[in-house]
XYZ file of N, CA and C in Angstrom:
546
model
N -31.855 -63.925 80.165
C -31.246 -62.619 80.081
C -31.597 -61.851 81.334
N -30.633 -61.229 81.943
C -30.843 -60.456 83.148
C -30.480 -59.019 82.864
N -31.355 -58.090 83.250
C -31.098 -56.680 83.061
C -31.120 -56.021 84.424
N -30.059 -55.310 84.767
C -30.029 -54.573 86.010
C -30.259 -53.113 85.670
N -31.278 -52.517 86.278
C -31.671 -51.162 85.958
C -31.639 -50.331 87.231
N -30.972 -49.162 87.224
C -30.941 -48.336 88.425
C -32.322 -47.792 88.733
N -32.612 -47.593 90.031
C -33.917 -47.096 90.429
C -33.974 -45.584 90.425
N -32.833 -44.900 90.332
C -32.828 -43.441 90.298
C -31.669 -42.963 89.447
N -31.794 -41.747 88.933
C -30.707 -41.151 88.159
C -30.799 -41.510 86.698
N -29.874 -40.932 85.888
C -29.899 -41.200 84.454
C -29.494 -42.622 84.145
N -30.021 -43.147 83.028
C -29.744 -44.513 82.625
C -28.771 -44.513 81.459
N -27.525 -44.995 81.673
C -26.590 -45.082 80.565
C -26.990 -46.191 79.603
N -26.371 -46.211 78.434
C -26.654 -47.238 77.447
C -26.205 -48.587 77.985
N -27.080 -49.637 77.904
C -26.717 -50.955 78.404
C -25.541 -51.540 77.632
N -24.682 -52.269 78.345
C -23.543 -52.939 77.720
C -23.652 -54.432 77.963
N -23.959 -55.257 76.933
C -24.108 -56.692 77.126
C -22.776 -57.334 77.504
N -22.833 -58.217 78.493
C -21.678 -59.005 78.900
C -22.146 -60.413 79.191
N -21.305 -61.424 78.943
C -21.736 -62.782 79.239
C -21.922 -62.967 80.730
N -22.984 -63.669 81.099
C -23.247 -63.948 82.506
C -22.348 -65.081 82.969
N -21.718 -64.938 84.152
C -20.858 -66.000 84.621
C -21.656 -67.274 84.880
N -21.155 -68.381 84.364
C -21.796 -69.678 84.590
C -23.115 -69.839 83.877
N -23.411 -68.982 82.905
C -24.693 -69.096 82.230
C -24.568 -69.968 80.998
N -25.678 -70.513 80.583
C -25.716 -71.383 79.411
C -25.711 -70.568 78.140
N -25.727 -71.273 77.017
C -25.723 -70.609 75.720
C -26.969 -69.759 75.574
N -26.805 -68.583 75.004
C -27.945 -67.707 74.773
C -28.270 -66.799 75.937
N -27.624 -66.956 77.087
C -27.894 -66.087 78.219
C -27.025 -64.851 78.122
N -27.572 -63.715 78.503
C -26.852 -62.456 78.462
C -27.190 -61.668 79.708
N -26.212 -60.959 80.249
C -26.459 -60.062 81.360
C -26.234 -58.653 80.868
N -27.214 -57.777 81.063
C -27.071 -56.383 80.697
C -27.111 -55.594 81.986
N -26.037 -54.857 82.256
C -25.951 -54.082 83.482
C -25.905 -52.615 83.126
N -26.748 -51.819 83.767
C -26.723 -50.381 83.552
C -26.576 -49.711 84.897
N -26.093 -48.503 84.882
C -25.932 -47.753 86.120
C -24.486 -47.737 86.546
N -24.147 -46.826 87.473
C -22.766 -46.702 87.897
C -22.248 -47.947 88.595
N -23.050 -48.544 89.468
C -22.650 -49.751 90.178
C -23.846 -50.683 90.216
N -23.675 -51.876 89.656
C -24.755 -52.857 89.728
C -24.836 -53.362 91.156
N -26.006 -53.569 91.645
C -26.173 -54.084 93.005
C -26.910 -53.073 93.852
N -26.181 -52.207 94.552
C -26.795 -51.253 95.458
C -27.666 -50.271 94.694
N -28.910 -50.121 95.117
C -29.818 -49.158 94.509
C -30.313 -49.546 93.132
N -30.261 -50.829 92.778
C -30.720 -51.236 91.459
C -31.721 -52.366 91.582
N -32.491 -52.570 90.517
C -33.488 -53.622 90.470
C -33.153 -54.545 89.314
N -33.274 -55.850 89.515
C -32.962 -56.810 88.471
C -34.241 -57.273 87.799
N -34.234 -57.255 86.474
C -35.365 -57.708 85.670
C -34.905 -58.914 84.890
N -35.626 -60.036 84.972
C -35.233 -61.232 84.240
C -36.235 -61.544 83.151
N -35.738 -62.062 82.052
C -36.590 -62.465 80.938
C -36.196 -63.864 80.504
N -37.078 -64.531 79.792
C -36.812 -65.890 79.337
C -35.713 -65.899 78.286
N -35.036 -67.057 78.032
C -33.998 -67.127 77.009
C -34.504 -66.764 75.619
N -35.789 -66.976 75.345
C -36.353 -66.623 74.052
C -36.261 -65.110 73.857
N -36.370 -64.354 74.928
C -36.333 -62.898 74.851
C -34.935 -62.370 74.583
N -33.906 -63.228 74.614
C -32.536 -62.767 74.396
C -32.347 -62.233 72.981
N -33.072 -62.774 72.014
C -32.923 -62.321 70.626
C -33.461 -60.907 70.450
N -34.625 -60.619 71.007
C -35.228 -59.298 70.951
C -35.558 -58.911 72.380
N -35.061 -57.764 72.885
C -35.297 -57.404 74.272
C -36.763 -57.427 74.678
N -37.667 -57.150 73.767
C -39.084 -57.130 74.092
C -39.714 -58.502 74.143
N -38.973 -59.561 73.839
C -39.485 -60.900 73.986
C -40.061 -61.517 72.735
N -39.796 -61.023 71.560
C -40.298 -61.650 70.345
C -40.420 -60.668 69.206
N -41.031 -61.108 68.104
C -41.101 -60.274 66.916
C -41.885 -58.983 67.127
N -42.788 -58.956 68.078
C -43.567 -57.740 68.329
C -42.946 -56.854 69.362
N -41.747 -57.196 69.861
C -41.112 -56.449 70.937
C -40.480 -55.150 70.480
N -39.409 -54.773 71.154
C -38.714 -53.544 70.818
C -37.246 -53.859 70.594
N -36.517 -52.933 69.985
C -35.127 -53.159 69.625
C -34.126 -52.699 70.680
N -34.442 -51.605 71.389
C -33.481 -51.060 72.339
C -34.218 -50.464 73.525
N -33.814 -50.849 74.713
C -34.376 -50.309 75.948
C -33.607 -49.050 76.305
N -34.305 -47.923 76.424
C -33.663 -46.655 76.755
C -33.665 -46.391 78.255
N -34.766 -46.735 78.915
C -34.910 -46.470 80.343
C -35.904 -47.462 80.922
N -35.655 -47.884 82.145
C -36.610 -48.739 82.851
C -36.483 -48.503 84.341
N -37.562 -48.063 84.937
C -37.651 -47.920 86.383
C -38.815 -48.809 86.794
N -38.499 -49.937 87.398
C -39.509 -50.939 87.736
C -40.591 -50.329 88.618
N -41.828 -50.530 88.205
C -42.972 -50.029 88.950
C -43.312 -48.578 88.655
N -42.536 -47.917 87.760
C -42.801 -46.509 87.453
C -42.932 -46.225 85.963
N -41.876 -46.513 85.172
C -41.906 -46.155 83.751
C -40.848 -46.930 82.983
N -40.970 -46.881 81.645
C -39.969 -47.475 80.764
C -40.066 -46.792 79.406
N -38.943 -46.782 78.693
C -38.902 -46.199 77.350
C -38.040 -47.087 76.469
N -38.419 -47.210 75.200
C -37.684 -48.066 74.275
C -37.878 -47.564 72.847
N -37.092 -48.141 71.947
C -37.166 -47.813 70.524
C -37.424 -49.085 69.746
N -38.294 -48.981 68.759
C -38.529 -50.084 67.837
C -38.312 -49.569 66.424
N -37.394 -50.204 65.713
C -37.152 -49.878 64.314
C -38.068 -50.742 63.463
N -38.598 -50.170 62.400
C -39.521 -50.883 61.523
C -38.815 -51.105 60.184
N -38.191 -52.284 60.014
C -37.479 -52.541 58.756
C -38.452 -52.827 57.608
N -38.019 -52.483 56.406
C -38.847 -52.709 55.217
C -38.942 -54.200 54.889
N -38.144 -55.031 55.544
C -38.121 -56.466 55.249
C -39.163 -57.271 56.023
N -39.973 -56.631 56.839
C -41.008 -57.377 57.558
C -41.973 -58.003 56.561
N -42.291 -59.284 56.769
C -43.165 -59.994 55.830
C -44.580 -59.438 55.808
N -45.004 -58.789 56.876
C -46.363 -58.247 56.917
C -46.583 -57.159 55.863
N -45.503 -56.516 55.409
C -45.652 -55.435 54.438
C -46.063 -55.916 53.047
N -45.876 -57.192 52.751
C -46.280 -57.692 51.432
C -47.794 -57.749 51.292
N -48.494 -57.981 52.391
C -49.951 -58.095 52.356
C -50.674 -56.930 53.029
N -49.958 -56.118 53.781
C -50.599 -55.090 54.621
C -49.975 -53.734 54.354
N -50.095 -53.087 53.397
C -50.837 -53.267 52.161
C -49.832 -53.131 51.027
N -49.958 -53.875 49.932
C -48.912 -53.905 48.906
C -48.527 -52.540 48.327
N -49.470 -51.676 48.071
C -49.151 -50.373 47.463
C -48.861 -49.290 48.498
N -49.274 -49.488 49.718
C -49.021 -48.529 50.808
C -48.750 -49.340 52.081
N -47.503 -49.834 52.261
C -47.203 -50.697 53.402
C -47.425 -49.986 54.742
N -48.145 -50.663 55.636
C -48.464 -50.129 56.957
C -48.189 -51.214 57.993
N -47.512 -50.833 59.075
C -47.284 -51.763 60.184
C -48.634 -52.061 60.836
N -49.017 -53.334 60.962
C -50.295 -53.652 61.609
C -50.330 -53.122 63.040
N -51.466 -52.560 63.411
C -51.626 -51.991 64.743
C -51.381 -52.993 65.851
N -51.702 -54.264 65.615
C -51.516 -55.275 66.650
C -50.021 -55.465 66.969
N -49.132 -55.268 65.973
C -47.693 -55.371 66.242
C -47.201 -54.178 67.060
N -47.764 -53.019 66.804
C -47.432 -51.846 67.597
C -47.938 -52.013 69.025
N -49.132 -52.565 69.168
C -49.696 -52.833 70.488
C -48.854 -53.863 71.242
N -48.341 -54.883 70.546
C -47.492 -55.883 71.183
C -46.187 -55.254 71.672
N -45.660 -54.292 70.931
C -44.463 -53.585 71.373
C -44.737 -52.822 72.665
N -45.898 -52.191 72.736
C -46.282 -51.484 73.959
C -46.421 -52.455 75.130
N -47.039 -53.617 74.879
C -47.220 -54.621 75.926
C -45.882 -55.182 76.394
N -44.947 -55.399 75.465
C -43.623 -55.901 75.838
C -42.908 -54.896 76.730
N -43.029 -53.611 76.431
C -42.416 -52.583 77.255
C -43.120 -52.481 78.608
N -44.430 -52.671 78.624
C -45.175 -52.660 79.893
C -44.716 -53.810 80.784
N -44.442 -54.992 80.193
C -43.935 -56.124 80.978
C -42.581 -55.785 81.587
N -41.753 -55.048 80.861
C -40.460 -54.620 81.387
C -40.658 -53.668 82.562
N -41.584 -52.725 82.432
C -41.849 -51.767 83.509
C -42.478 -52.440 84.722
N -43.206 -53.544 84.512
C -43.849 -54.250 85.627
C -42.830 -54.935 86.526
N -41.682 -55.282 85.979
C -40.615 -55.845 86.802
C -40.488 -57.338 86.707
N -39.756 -57.925 87.677
C -39.472 -59.358 87.648
C -40.748 -60.203 87.666
N -40.635 -61.370 87.103
C -41.763 -62.287 87.065
C -42.267 -62.453 85.648
N -43.254 -63.310 85.494
C -43.853 -63.558 84.192
C -45.196 -62.852 84.160
N -45.310 -61.862 83.305
C -46.533 -61.071 83.175
C -47.194 -61.361 81.840
N -48.517 -61.425 81.840
C -49.249 -61.598 80.592
C -50.296 -60.501 80.477
N -50.573 -60.126 79.239
C -51.541 -59.072 78.973
C -52.938 -59.602 79.247
N -53.679 -58.928 80.132
C -55.018 -59.380 80.498
C -56.109 -58.526 79.860
N -55.849 -57.236 79.687
C -56.866 -56.346 79.119
C -56.197 -55.128 78.498
N -56.863 -54.596 77.478
C -56.407 -53.379 76.818
C -57.631 -52.487 76.660
N -57.495 -51.225 77.073
C -58.620 -50.289 76.950
C -58.126 -48.964 76.376
N -58.971 -48.333 75.610
C -58.699 -46.998 75.099
C -57.537 -46.921 74.125
N -57.449 -47.870 73.194
C -56.369 -47.846 72.204
C -56.788 -46.948 71.038
N -55.868 -46.054 70.632
C -56.134 -45.160 69.497
C -54.931 -45.185 68.571
N -55.198 -45.447 67.297
C -54.166 -45.396 66.266
C -54.401 -44.107 65.493
N -53.451 -43.180 65.586
C -53.657 -41.837 65.040
C -53.001 -41.616 63.682
N -51.866 -42.284 63.424
C -51.156 -42.126 62.163
C -50.560 -43.469 61.758
N -50.303 -43.639 60.449
C -49.710 -44.868 59.945
C -48.224 -44.937 60.307
N -47.755 -46.165 60.543
C -46.330 -46.439 60.735
C -45.914 -47.318 59.567
N -44.875 -46.910 58.862
C -44.461 -47.643 57.669
C -43.020 -48.097 57.730
N -42.554 -48.719 56.653
C -41.172 -49.191 56.592
C -40.184 -48.036 56.761
N -39.149 -48.277 57.546
C -38.123 -47.278 57.773
C -38.387 -46.356 58.952
N -39.578 -46.411 59.523
C -39.884 -45.561 60.679
C -39.184 -46.080 61.934
N -38.893 -45.169 62.826
C -38.371 -45.534 64.142
C -39.413 -45.079 65.158
N -39.935 -46.032 65.930
C -41.005 -45.757 66.877
C -40.415 -45.665 68.277
N -40.679 -44.545 68.956
C -40.258 -44.355 70.347
C -41.445 -44.690 71.241
N -41.268 -45.678 72.097
C -42.333 -46.154 72.969
C -42.080 -45.682 74.394
N -43.130 -45.236 75.062
C -43.033 -44.900 76.480
C -44.200 -45.548 77.208
N -43.913 -46.032 78.399
C -44.930 -46.657 79.236
C -44.823 -46.051 80.626
N -45.970 -45.681 81.176
C -46.031 -45.129 82.526
C -46.927 -46.035 83.363
N -46.406 -46.533 84.471
C -47.180 -47.415 85.339
C -48.149 -46.560 86.146
N -49.446 -46.891 86.083
C -50.468 -46.146 86.812
C -50.925 -46.872 88.072
N -50.784 -48.187 88.102
C -51.118 -48.987 89.288
C -50.209 -50.210 89.285
N -49.585 -50.486 90.433
C -48.625 -51.595 90.487
C -48.831 -52.393 91.764
N -48.976 -53.689 91.600
C -49.106 -54.593 92.732
C -48.393 -55.890 92.421
N -48.350 -56.816 93.370
C -47.630 -58.065 93.137
C -48.272 -58.962 92.077
N -49.599 -58.819 91.861
C -50.281 -59.702 90.913
C -50.925 -58.974 89.741
N -50.972 -57.639 89.782
C -51.606 -56.875 88.696
C -50.898 -55.531 88.544
N -50.643 -55.167 87.296
C -50.031 -53.880 86.982
C -50.800 -53.262 85.824
N -51.062 -51.961 85.920
C -51.721 -51.242 84.837
C -50.804 -50.123 84.364
N -50.746 -49.957 83.045
C -49.863 -48.963 82.438
C -50.615 -48.146 81.399
N -50.064 -46.966 81.121
C -50.510 -46.111 80.029
C -49.345 -46.066 79.048
N -49.612 -46.187 77.742
C -48.532 -46.265 76.754
C -48.739 -45.276 75.611
N -47.607 -44.807 75.067
C -47.617 -43.895 73.935
C -46.545 -44.323 72.947
N -46.864 -44.262 71.657
C -45.899 -44.550 70.595
C -45.781 -43.312 69.717
N -44.538 -42.888 69.466
C -44.277 -41.712 68.630
C -43.359 -42.099 67.481
N -43.625 -41.556 66.312
C -42.757 -41.759 65.140
C -42.728 -40.459 64.365
N -41.554 -40.059 63.933
C -41.438 -38.827 63.167
C -41.886 -37.597 63.930
N -41.724 -37.596 65.255
C -42.078 -36.431 66.058
C -43.554 -36.283 66.378
N -44.381 -37.254 66.010
C -45.809 -37.156 66.330
C -46.312 -38.456 66.956
N -47.370 -38.332 67.742
C -47.965 -39.495 68.397
C -48.688 -40.320 67.343
N -48.314 -41.621 67.251
C -48.957 -42.494 66.265
C -49.960 -43.444 66.916
N -49.789 -43.718 68.220
C -50.726 -44.609 68.912
C -50.652 -44.374 70.408
N -51.784 -44.595 71.077
C -51.836 -44.521 72.540
C -52.691 -45.659 73.068
N -52.409 -46.061 74.284
C -53.249 -47.037 74.989
C -53.495 -46.473 76.382
N -54.739 -46.239 76.714
C -55.084 -45.668 78.016
C -54.785 -46.645 79.143
N -55.071 -47.940 78.922
C -54.800 -48.960 79.945
C -54.288 -50.240 79.288
N -53.130 -50.697 79.744
C -52.616 -52.031 79.433
C -52.561 -52.743 80.774
N -53.452 -53.682 81.007
C -53.514 -54.396 82.279
C -52.746 -55.707 82.164
N -51.779 -55.891 83.040
C -50.974 -57.108 83.082
C -51.266 -57.841 84.370
N -51.303 -59.165 84.296
C -51.444 -59.978 85.500
C -50.281 -60.951 85.574
N -49.907 -61.275 86.783
C -48.824 -62.219 87.002
C -49.290 -63.614 86.650
N -48.400 -64.433 86.093
C -48.773 -65.811 85.774
C -49.045 -66.620 87.026
N -48.642 -66.095 88.178
C -48.910 -66.788 89.445
C -50.368 -66.606 89.873
N -51.086 -65.667 89.210
C -52.473 -65.419 89.510
C -53.335 -66.551 88.969
N -54.269 -67.040 89.757
C -55.173 -68.098 89.313
C -56.097 -67.530 88.242
N -56.178 -68.245 87.139
C -57.049 -67.795 86.038
C -58.493 -68.165 86.341
N -59.382 -67.329 85.852
C -60.801 -67.554 86.059
C -61.205 -68.888 85.452
N -61.964 -69.679 86.196
C -62.447 -70.965 85.705
C -61.455 -72.110 85.932
N -60.346 -71.837 86.624
C -59.372 -72.902 86.910
C -59.277 -73.095 88.409
N -58.766 -74.211 88.805
C -58.647 -74.500 90.238
C -57.300 -74.104 90.777
């Protein structure tokens, strides 16, 4: 899946179109007045085509993405999630780790092209419960950006109030040599 995001100005709603010459499951999403000039291309794996955030912990809709600066998205919390049967039966609550994964997926989008993995998380605070039927608005602000490491600050809001924050989400490029490997 390829997403073209303008580097300046307002971001219109993305319109999915089939990519020319692409295989099954590939999608091209182009936003902005003219794709190409003044835009940045973000690529994701074919697995991420089902959910823009790259999996079950991702997000449902990308609202804004400025590579190396910020990103915003929405995650809907359906009552049909299997985690609600056990977490907790009488008062269903979205597990914090799924909310954190949504923040990390959005941070990977803000980091830009390439394969990014979460390396560290600091200063995470869960302030209110998120339950079935809630719509979570996620925002990520890039605080440090380089070719091999990106750090972001993230906020999740539901029902007009902050439900979770992460002071630092540190991402490293998969091209970075891992500690203890050659």
